[in-house]
PDB file of C-alpha atoms in Angstrom:
ATOM      1  CA  MET H  84      80.681 151.913  83.160  1.00 48.00           C
ATOM      2  CA  LEU H  85      84.111 152.435  81.543  1.00 41.00           C
ATOM      3  CA  SER H  86      84.268 155.940  82.812  1.00 47.00           C
ATOM      4  CA  LYS H  87      83.207 154.605  86.203  1.00 42.00           C
ATOM      5  CA  PHE H  88      86.289 152.173  86.173  1.00 37.00           C
ATOM      6  CA  CYS H  89      88.700 154.822  84.916  1.00 40.00           C
ATOM      7  CA  TYR H  90      87.812 157.260  87.956  1.00 36.00           C
ATOM      8  CA  ILE H  91      87.961 154.144  90.296  1.00 36.00           C
ATOM      9  CA  PHE H  92      91.488 153.480  88.614  1.00 35.00           C
ATOM     10  CA  PHE H  93      92.630 157.413  88.994  1.00 35.00           C
ATOM     11  CA  LEU H  94      91.593 157.379  92.629  1.00 36.00           C
ATOM     12  CA  LEU H  95      93.748 153.976  93.300  1.00 35.00           C
ATOM     13  CA  PHE H  96      96.383 155.750  91.223  1.00 36.00           C
ATOM     14  CA  VAL H  97      96.611 159.010  93.388  1.00 36.00           C
ATOM     15  CA  ASN H  98      96.373 157.059  96.717  1.00 42.00           C
ATOM     16  CA  SER H  99      99.044 154.864  95.779  1.00 36.00           C
ATOM     17  CA  THR H 100     101.366 157.646  94.929  1.00 37.00           C
ATOM     18  CA  PHE H 101     100.893 159.833  97.906  1.00 36.00           C
ATOM     19  CA  SER H 102     101.097 157.124 100.606  1.00 37.00           C
ATOM     20  CA  GLN H 103     104.420 156.574  98.601  1.00 40.00           C
ATOM     21  CA  LYS H 104     105.441 159.942  98.457  1.00 47.00           C
ATOM     22  CA  LEU H 105     104.370 160.062 102.385  1.00 50.00           C
ATOM     23  CA  GLU H 106     106.668 157.969 104.177  1.00 66.00           C
ATOM     24  CA  ASN H 107     106.924 157.445 107.823  1.00 83.00           C
ATOM     25  CA  PHE H 108     109.712 159.658 109.229  1.00 91.00           C
ATOM     26  CA  SER H 109     108.567 160.490 112.379  1.00 96.00           C
ATOM     27  CA  GLY H 110     110.701 159.706 115.294  1.00 97.00           C
ATOM     28  CA  TYR H 111     113.827 160.799 116.701  1.00 97.00           C
ATOM     29  CA  LEU H 112     117.251 161.448 115.215  1.00 97.00           C
ATOM     30  CA  THR H 113     120.097 160.740 117.538  1.00 97.00           C
ATOM     31  CA  LEU H 114     123.349 162.636 116.809  1.00 96.00           C
ATOM     32  CA  GLN H 115     126.483 161.693 118.506  1.00 96.00           C
ATOM     33  CA  SER H 116     130.641 162.440 118.320  1.00 95.00           C
ATOM     34  CA  GLU H 117     133.499 161.492 119.569  1.00 96.00           C
ATOM     35  CA  ILE H 118     137.470 161.773 119.396  1.00 96.00           C
ATOM     36  CA  SER H 119     139.725 158.971 120.127  1.00 96.00           C
ATOM     37  CA  SER H 120     143.041 158.102 120.089  1.00 95.00           C
ATOM     38  CA  SER H 121     145.920 155.392 121.129  1.00 94.00           C
ATOM     39  CA  LYS H 122     145.431 157.156 124.571  1.00 93.00           C
ATOM     40  CA  GLY H 123     141.293 156.564 124.544  1.00 93.00           C
ATOM     41  CA  SER H 124     138.432 158.518 123.449  1.00 93.00           C
ATOM     42  CA  GLU H 125     135.855 161.034 124.635  1.00 91.00           C
ATOM     43  CA  ALA H 126     132.671 162.754 123.657  1.00 88.00           C
ATOM     44  CA  LEU H 127     133.525 165.634 121.535  1.00 89.00           C
ATOM     45  CA  THR H 128     129.802 167.187 121.648  1.00 85.00           C
ATOM     46  CA  PRO H 129     126.981 166.187 124.023  1.00 84.00           C
ATOM     47  CA  VAL H 130     124.421 164.216 122.632  1.00 89.00           C
ATOM     48  CA  SER H 131     121.680 165.766 120.536  1.00 92.00           C
ATOM     49  CA  ILE H 132     118.172 164.285 119.641  1.00 94.00           C
ATOM     50  CA  LEU H 133     116.044 165.906 117.221  1.00 97.00           C
ATOM     51  CA  THR H 134     112.205 165.090 116.789  1.00 97.00           C
ATOM     52  CA  ILE H 135     110.901 164.910 113.426  1.00 97.00           C
ATOM     53  CA  ASP H 136     107.383 164.423 112.164  1.00 97.00           C
ATOM     54  CA  ASN H 137     105.993 162.632 109.163  1.00 94.00           C
ATOM     55  CA  TYR H 138     105.685 166.152 107.097  1.00 95.00           C
ATOM     56  CA  LYS H 139     109.828 166.506 107.222  1.00 95.00           C
ATOM     57  CA  ASN H 140     109.677 169.136 110.193  1.00 97.00           C
ATOM     58  CA  VAL H 141     112.193 169.256 112.760  1.00 97.00           C
ATOM     59  CA  LEU H 142     112.469 170.106 116.149  1.00 97.00           C
ATOM     60  CA  GLU H 143     115.716 171.462 117.771  1.00 96.00           C
ATOM     61  CA  PHE H 144     116.059 172.389 121.225  1.00 93.00           C
ATOM     62  CA  ASN H 145     118.943 174.889 121.212  1.00 89.00           C
ATOM     63  CA  VAL H 146     120.875 174.541 124.499  1.00 78.00           C
ATOM     64  CA  LYS H 147     123.758 176.249 126.603  1.00 71.00           C
ATOM     65  CA  LEU H 148     126.227 173.533 127.678  1.00 61.00           C
ATOM     66  CA  LYS H 149     127.688 173.403 131.188  1.00 60.00           C
ATOM     67  CA  ARG H 150     131.215 171.731 131.986  1.00 60.00           C
ATOM     68  CA  PHE H 151     133.281 170.701 134.804  1.00 58.00           C
ATOM     69  CA  ASN H 152     136.497 169.464 134.604  1.00 62.00           C
ATOM     70  CA  GLY H 153     136.276 169.040 130.735  1.00 58.00           C
ATOM     71  CA  GLU H 154     133.390 167.110 130.806  1.00 62.00           C
ATOM     72  CA  PHE H 155     129.697 167.726 129.996  1.00 55.00           C
ATOM     73  CA  ILE H 156     127.427 168.330 133.180  1.00 56.00           C
ATOM     74  CA  GLY H 157     123.963 169.603 131.656  1.00 60.00           C
ATOM     75  CA  ALA H 158     122.371 171.889 129.527  1.00 61.00           C
ATOM     76  CA  ASP H 159     119.961 175.079 129.704  1.00 65.00           C
ATOM     77  CA  THR H 160     117.797 175.191 126.630  1.00 73.00           C
ATOM     78  CA  LEU H 161     117.891 178.885 125.562  1.00 85.00           C
ATOM     79  CA  ASN H 162     114.894 178.022 123.258  1.00 93.00           C
ATOM     80  CA  VAL H 163     113.453 176.012 120.299  1.00 96.00           C
ATOM     81  CA  PHE H 164     114.043 175.736 116.747  1.00 97.00           C
ATOM     82  CA  PHE H 165     111.377 174.599 114.346  1.00 98.00           C
ATOM     83  CA  ILE H 166     112.551 173.415 111.051  1.00 97.00           C
ATOM     84  CA  ASN H 167     110.930 173.185 107.777  1.00 96.00           C
ATOM     85  CA  THR H 168     113.427 171.097 105.621  1.00 94.00           C
ATOM     86  CA  GLU H 169     111.041 171.246 102.610  1.00 94.00           C
ATOM     87  CA  LYS H 170     111.093 174.777 102.486  1.00 94.00           C
ATOM     88  CA  GLY H 171     114.323 175.778 103.736  1.00 94.00           C
ATOM     89  CA  ILE H 172     113.400 177.873 106.135  1.00 96.00           C
ATOM     90  CA  TYR H 173     113.139 177.659 110.376  1.00 97.00           C
ATOM     91  CA  SER H 174     111.613 179.604 113.076  1.00 97.00           C
ATOM     92  CA  ALA H 175     112.547 180.501 116.681  1.00 97.00           C
ATOM     93  CA  TYR H 176     110.442 180.165 119.807  1.00 97.00           C
ATOM     94  CA  LYS H 177     111.087 181.200 123.505  1.00 95.00           C
ATOM     95  CA  LYS H 178     109.225 178.026 124.653  1.00 94.00           C
ATOM     96  CA  MET H 179     107.271 174.908 123.856  1.00 95.00           C
ATOM     97  CA  GLY H 180     103.168 175.672 123.681  1.00 96.00           C
ATOM     98  CA  ILE H 181     100.604 174.972 120.564  1.00 96.00           C
ATOM     99  CA  ASP H 182      99.835 178.989 121.069  1.00 96.00           C
ATOM    100  CA  GLU H 183     103.492 180.158 120.744  1.00 97.00           C
ATOM    101  CA  LYS H 184     104.350 182.431 118.195  1.00 97.00           C
ATOM    102  CA  PRO H 185     108.183 182.835 116.284  1.00 97.00           C
ATOM    103  CA  TYR H 186     110.108 185.760 117.477  1.00 96.00           C
ATOM    104  CA  LEU H 187     112.406 185.017 114.518  1.00 96.00           C
ATOM    105  CA  THR H 188     112.131 183.073 111.176  1.00 97.00           C
ATOM    106  CA  GLU H 189     114.748 183.246 108.234  1.00 96.00           C
ATOM    107  CA  SER H 190     116.232 181.151 105.829  1.00 96.00           C
ATOM    108  CA  ILE H 191     118.479 177.969 107.097  1.00 95.00           C
ATOM    109  CA  GLU H 192     121.567 179.334 105.507  1.00 94.00           C
ATOM    110  CA  ASN H 193     121.105 182.348 107.858  1.00 94.00           C
ATOM    111  CA  LYS H 194     120.938 179.894 111.166  1.00 93.00           C
ATOM    112  CA  LYS H 195     123.469 180.990 113.437  1.00 90.00           C
ATOM    113  CA  GLU H 196     122.858 178.965 116.430  1.00 90.00           C
ATOM    114  CA  GLY H 197     122.239 175.100 117.263  1.00 89.00           C
ATOM    115  CA  LEU H 198     123.327 172.523 114.404  1.00 90.00           C
ATOM    116  CA  SER H 199     124.432 174.110 111.347  1.00 86.00           C
ATOM    117  CA  PHE H 200     124.527 170.557 109.354  1.00 86.00           C
ATOM    118  CA  LEU H 201     120.993 171.423 107.765  1.00 87.00           C
ATOM    119  CA  GLN H 202     122.722 174.205 106.049  1.00 89.00           C
ATOM    120  CA  LYS H 203     123.564 173.438 102.136  1.00 86.00           C
ATOM    121  CA  ASP H 204     126.738 174.110 102.233  1.00 87.00           C
ATOM    122  CA  VAL H 205     127.464 172.496 105.564  1.00 91.00           C
ATOM    123  CA  ASP H 206     128.992 168.792 104.913  1.00 95.00           C
ATOM    124  CA  PHE H 207     131.501 166.587 106.133  1.00 94.00           C
ATOM    125  CA  PHE H 208     132.054 165.459 102.715  1.00 97.00           C
ATOM    126  CA  ALA H 209     132.641 168.866 101.161  1.00 94.00           C
ATOM    127  CA  ASP H 210     136.107 169.372  99.171  1.00 94.00           C
ATOM    128  CA  VAL H 211     136.584 165.617 100.101  1.00 97.00           C
ATOM    129  CA  GLN H 212     138.872 164.207  97.051  1.00 96.00           C
ATOM    130  CA  ASN H 213     138.751 160.858  94.973  1.00 97.00           C
ATOM    131  CA  ILE H 214     135.786 159.523  96.851  1.00 97.00           C
ATOM    132  CA  LYS H 215     135.199 155.983  95.968  1.00 98.00           C
ATOM    133  CA  ILE H 216     131.845 153.901  97.301  1.00 98.00           C
ATOM    134  CA  LYS H 217     131.743 150.220  97.472  1.00 97.00           C
ATOM    135  CA  ASP H 218     129.283 147.736  99.106  1.00 97.00           C
ATOM    136  CA  THR H 219     130.495 146.145 102.498  1.00 96.00           C
ATOM    137  CA  ILE H 220     129.003 144.728 105.527  1.00 95.00           C
ATOM    138  CA  LEU H 221     129.059 145.814 109.058  1.00 89.00           C
ATOM    139  CA  ASN H 222     127.718 143.978 111.874  1.00 89.00           C
ATOM    140  CA  ARG H 223     125.673 141.551 109.003  1.00 91.00           C
ATOM    141  CA  THR H 224     123.986 144.360 107.725  1.00 93.00           C
ATOM    142  CA  LYS H 225     124.585 145.678 104.020  1.00 96.00           C
ATOM    143  CA  TYR H 226     126.022 149.347 103.731  1.00 97.00           C
ATOM    144  CA  LYS H 227     128.111 151.299 101.398  1.00 98.00           C
ATOM    145  CA  ILE H 228     131.230 152.423 102.512  1.00 98.00           C
ATOM    146  CA  ALA H 229     132.615 155.816 100.779  1.00 98.00           C
ATOM    147  CA  THR H 230     136.249 156.827 101.039  1.00 98.00           C
ATOM    148  CA  GLY H 231     138.329 159.765 100.082  1.00 98.00           C
ATOM    149  CA  PHE H 232     140.917 162.587 101.628  1.00 97.00           C
ATOM    150  CA  LYS H 233     141.604 165.817 102.222  1.00 95.00           C
ATOM    151  CA  LYS H 234     144.577 167.664 102.187  1.00 90.00           C
ATOM    152  CA  ALA H 235     145.228 169.667 105.595  1.00 83.00           C
ATOM    153  CA  ASP H 236     148.111 171.603 106.775  1.00 80.00           C
ATOM    154  CA  ASN H 237     151.172 169.115 106.326  1.00 79.00           C
ATOM    155  CA  SER H 238     149.240 166.008 106.290  1.00 85.00           C
ATOM    156  CA  GLU H 239     146.473 164.200 104.765  1.00 93.00           C
ATOM    157  CA  LEU H 240     143.225 163.394 106.221  1.00 96.00           C
ATOM    158  CA  ARG H 241     141.270 160.033 105.396  1.00 97.00           C
ATOM    159  CA  TYR H 242     137.516 159.935 105.382  1.00 98.00           C
ATOM    160  CA  GLU H 243     135.346 156.799 105.478  1.00 97.00           C
ATOM    161  CA  ALA H 244     131.523 156.823 105.971  1.00 98.00           C
ATOM    162  CA  TYR H 245     129.074 154.320 106.239  1.00 98.00           C
ATOM    163  CA  ILE H 246     125.796 155.045 104.665  1.00 98.00           C
ATOM    164  CA  ALA H 247     122.397 152.706 105.380  1.00 97.00           C
ATOM    165  CA  ASN H 248     119.818 151.489 102.903  1.00 95.00           C
ATOM    166  CA  THR H 249     117.429 152.553 104.917  1.00 94.00           C
ATOM    167  CA  PRO H 250     115.429 154.836 105.788  1.00 95.00           C
ATOM    168  CA  ARG H 251     115.446 156.392 102.266  1.00 95.00           C
ATOM    169  CA  TYR H 252     115.754 159.401 101.581  1.00 96.00           C
ATOM    170  CA  PHE H 253     115.674 160.653 105.074  1.00 96.00           C
ATOM    171  CA  PRO H 254     115.438 164.835 105.413  1.00 94.00           C
ATOM    172  CA  VAL H 255     118.461 164.880 108.052  1.00 95.00           C
ATOM    173  CA  GLN H 256     121.831 164.055 106.797  1.00 96.00           C
ATOM    174  CA  ILE H 257     124.825 164.204 108.268  1.00 95.00           C
ATOM    175  CA  SER H 258     126.443 164.247 104.637  1.00 97.00           C
ATOM    176  CA  LYS H 259     123.991 165.465 101.989  1.00 96.00           C
ATOM    177  CA  ILE H 260     127.036 164.721  99.708  1.00 97.00           C
ATOM    178  CA  LEU H 261     126.980 161.088 100.558  1.00 98.00           C
ATOM    179  CA  SER H 262     123.225 160.388 100.624  1.00 97.00           C
ATOM    180  CA  LYS H 263     122.817 162.187  97.134  1.00 97.00           C
ATOM    181  CA  LEU H 264     125.764 160.077  95.794  1.00 97.00           C
ATOM    182  CA  THR H 265     124.098 156.608  97.235  1.00 97.00           C
ATOM    183  CA  ASP H 266     120.862 157.268  95.496  1.00 97.00           C
ATOM    184  CA  GLY H 267     119.405 158.606  98.615  1.00 97.00           C
ATOM    185  CA  GLY H 268     121.153 156.258 101.256  1.00 97.00           C
ATOM    186  CA  PHE H 269     121.122 156.989 105.060  1.00 98.00           C
ATOM    187  CA  VAL H 270     124.753 158.184 105.970  1.00 98.00           C
ATOM    188  CA  GLU H 271     125.241 156.614 109.846  1.00 98.00           C
ATOM    189  CA  ILE H 272     128.801 156.906 110.183  1.00 97.00           C
ATOM    190  CA  VAL H 273     131.385 159.946 109.129  1.00 98.00           C
ATOM    191  CA  ARG H 274     134.958 159.201 110.770  1.00 98.00           C
ATOM    192  CA  ILE H 275     137.756 161.518 109.696  1.00 97.00           C
ATOM    193  CA  ILE H 276     141.083 159.964 110.545  1.00 97.00           C
ATOM    194  CA  ASP H 277     144.347 161.908 110.866  1.00 95.00           C
ATOM    195  CA  ASN H 278     147.143 159.522 111.552  1.00 93.00           C
ATOM    196  CA  ALA H 279     149.947 162.369 111.764  1.00 91.00           C
ATOM    197  CA  ASN H 280     147.872 163.404 115.043  1.00 91.00           C
ATOM    198  CA  ASP H 281     147.193 160.050 116.137  1.00 94.00           C
ATOM    199  CA  ARG H 282     143.558 160.659 116.154  1.00 95.00           C
ATOM    200  CA  ILE H 283     139.752 160.246 114.537  1.00 97.00           C
ATOM    201  CA  ILE H 284     137.109 161.949 115.154  1.00 97.00           C
ATOM    202  CA  THR H 285     133.875 160.128 114.512  1.00 98.00           C
ATOM    203  CA  PHE H 286     130.180 161.442 114.156  1.00 97.00           C
ATOM    204  CA  ARG H 287     127.105 158.767 114.389  1.00 97.00           C
ATOM    205  CA  SER H 288     124.018 159.585 113.228  1.00 97.00           C
ATOM    206  CA  SER H 289     120.813 157.245 114.287  1.00 97.00           C
ATOM    207  CA  PHE H 290     117.316 157.105 113.624  1.00 97.00           C
ATOM    208  CA  GLU H 291     114.514 155.624 115.911  1.00 97.00           C
ATOM    209  CA  LYS H 292     110.942 155.636 113.825  1.00 96.00           C
ATOM    210  CA  LYS H 293     108.522 156.011 116.584  1.00 95.00           C
ATOM    211  CA  ASP H 294     104.789 158.046 116.618  1.00 96.00           C
ATOM    212  CA  LEU H 295     105.437 161.273 118.415  1.00 97.00           C
ATOM    213  CA  PRO H 296     103.159 162.323 121.617  1.00 96.00           C
ATOM    214  CA  LYS H 297     100.270 163.629 120.924  1.00 96.00           C
ATOM    215  CA  SER H 298     101.045 166.936 122.642  1.00 97.00           C
ATOM    216  CA  ILE H 299     104.381 167.260 120.434  1.00 97.00           C
ATOM    217  CA  ASP H 300     102.468 166.586 116.891  1.00 96.00           C
ATOM    218  CA  LYS H 301      99.953 169.064 117.884  1.00 97.00           C
ATOM    219  CA  ILE H 302     102.509 171.297 118.722  1.00 97.00           C
ATOM    220  CA  MET H 303     104.426 170.761 115.408  1.00 97.00           C
ATOM    221  CA  LYS H 304     101.467 170.999 113.290  1.00 97.00           C
ATOM    222  CA  ALA H 305     100.387 174.501 114.943  1.00 97.00           C
ATOM    223  CA  TRP H 306     104.018 175.891 114.297  1.00 97.00           C
ATOM    224  CA  SER H 307     103.955 174.591 110.742  1.00 96.00           C
ATOM    225  CA  ARG H 308     101.057 177.027 110.084  1.00 94.00           C
ATOM    226  CA  ASN H 309     102.693 180.210 111.604  1.00 91.00           C
TER     227      ASN H 309
END
């Protein structure tokens, strides 16, 4: 009887531990950036949307941007990247399809096209000095605010970032350094303030938790086995 009780307790413990580790990260990560000054603001890059499944795999559509009179007017999809954040590798596909096979598989560190901030050494807060973190309130929500500075030519750039409490330990961060310093916080905003040139560059990251369409989910599961 005692051995049966111990076995049931073991199963409950394992299931509880597994459910905690397999947090629901399924959804869409939106990335935006802009440059602003006293004269106004404009998009620095077009909006990017990454698709993420529960196994921390990421879909990125690599696009060629079209501009007219300095504005983004569209984009052509060149290929699709399937990124395994756990293993640190990515695969390139010519198009979406459950039977598609990658024409290239490499370490994320060797990724030359598309977004590069998934690489270990690419971080907005890399080499930022005197980083200080404290609690703050933004739009009635608790955040951590991180501040620091970096020397650039003859001026000093001020850095600030807002880190949300959730989602915890999210696999894609615009600053891995700050996420680690805040025990897995989610970095939503990074600002680089250049007062000498009247310029502020802002990067934003927002996550929408959502079940993926079955067609996308099936493709990502198939590609994870390639």
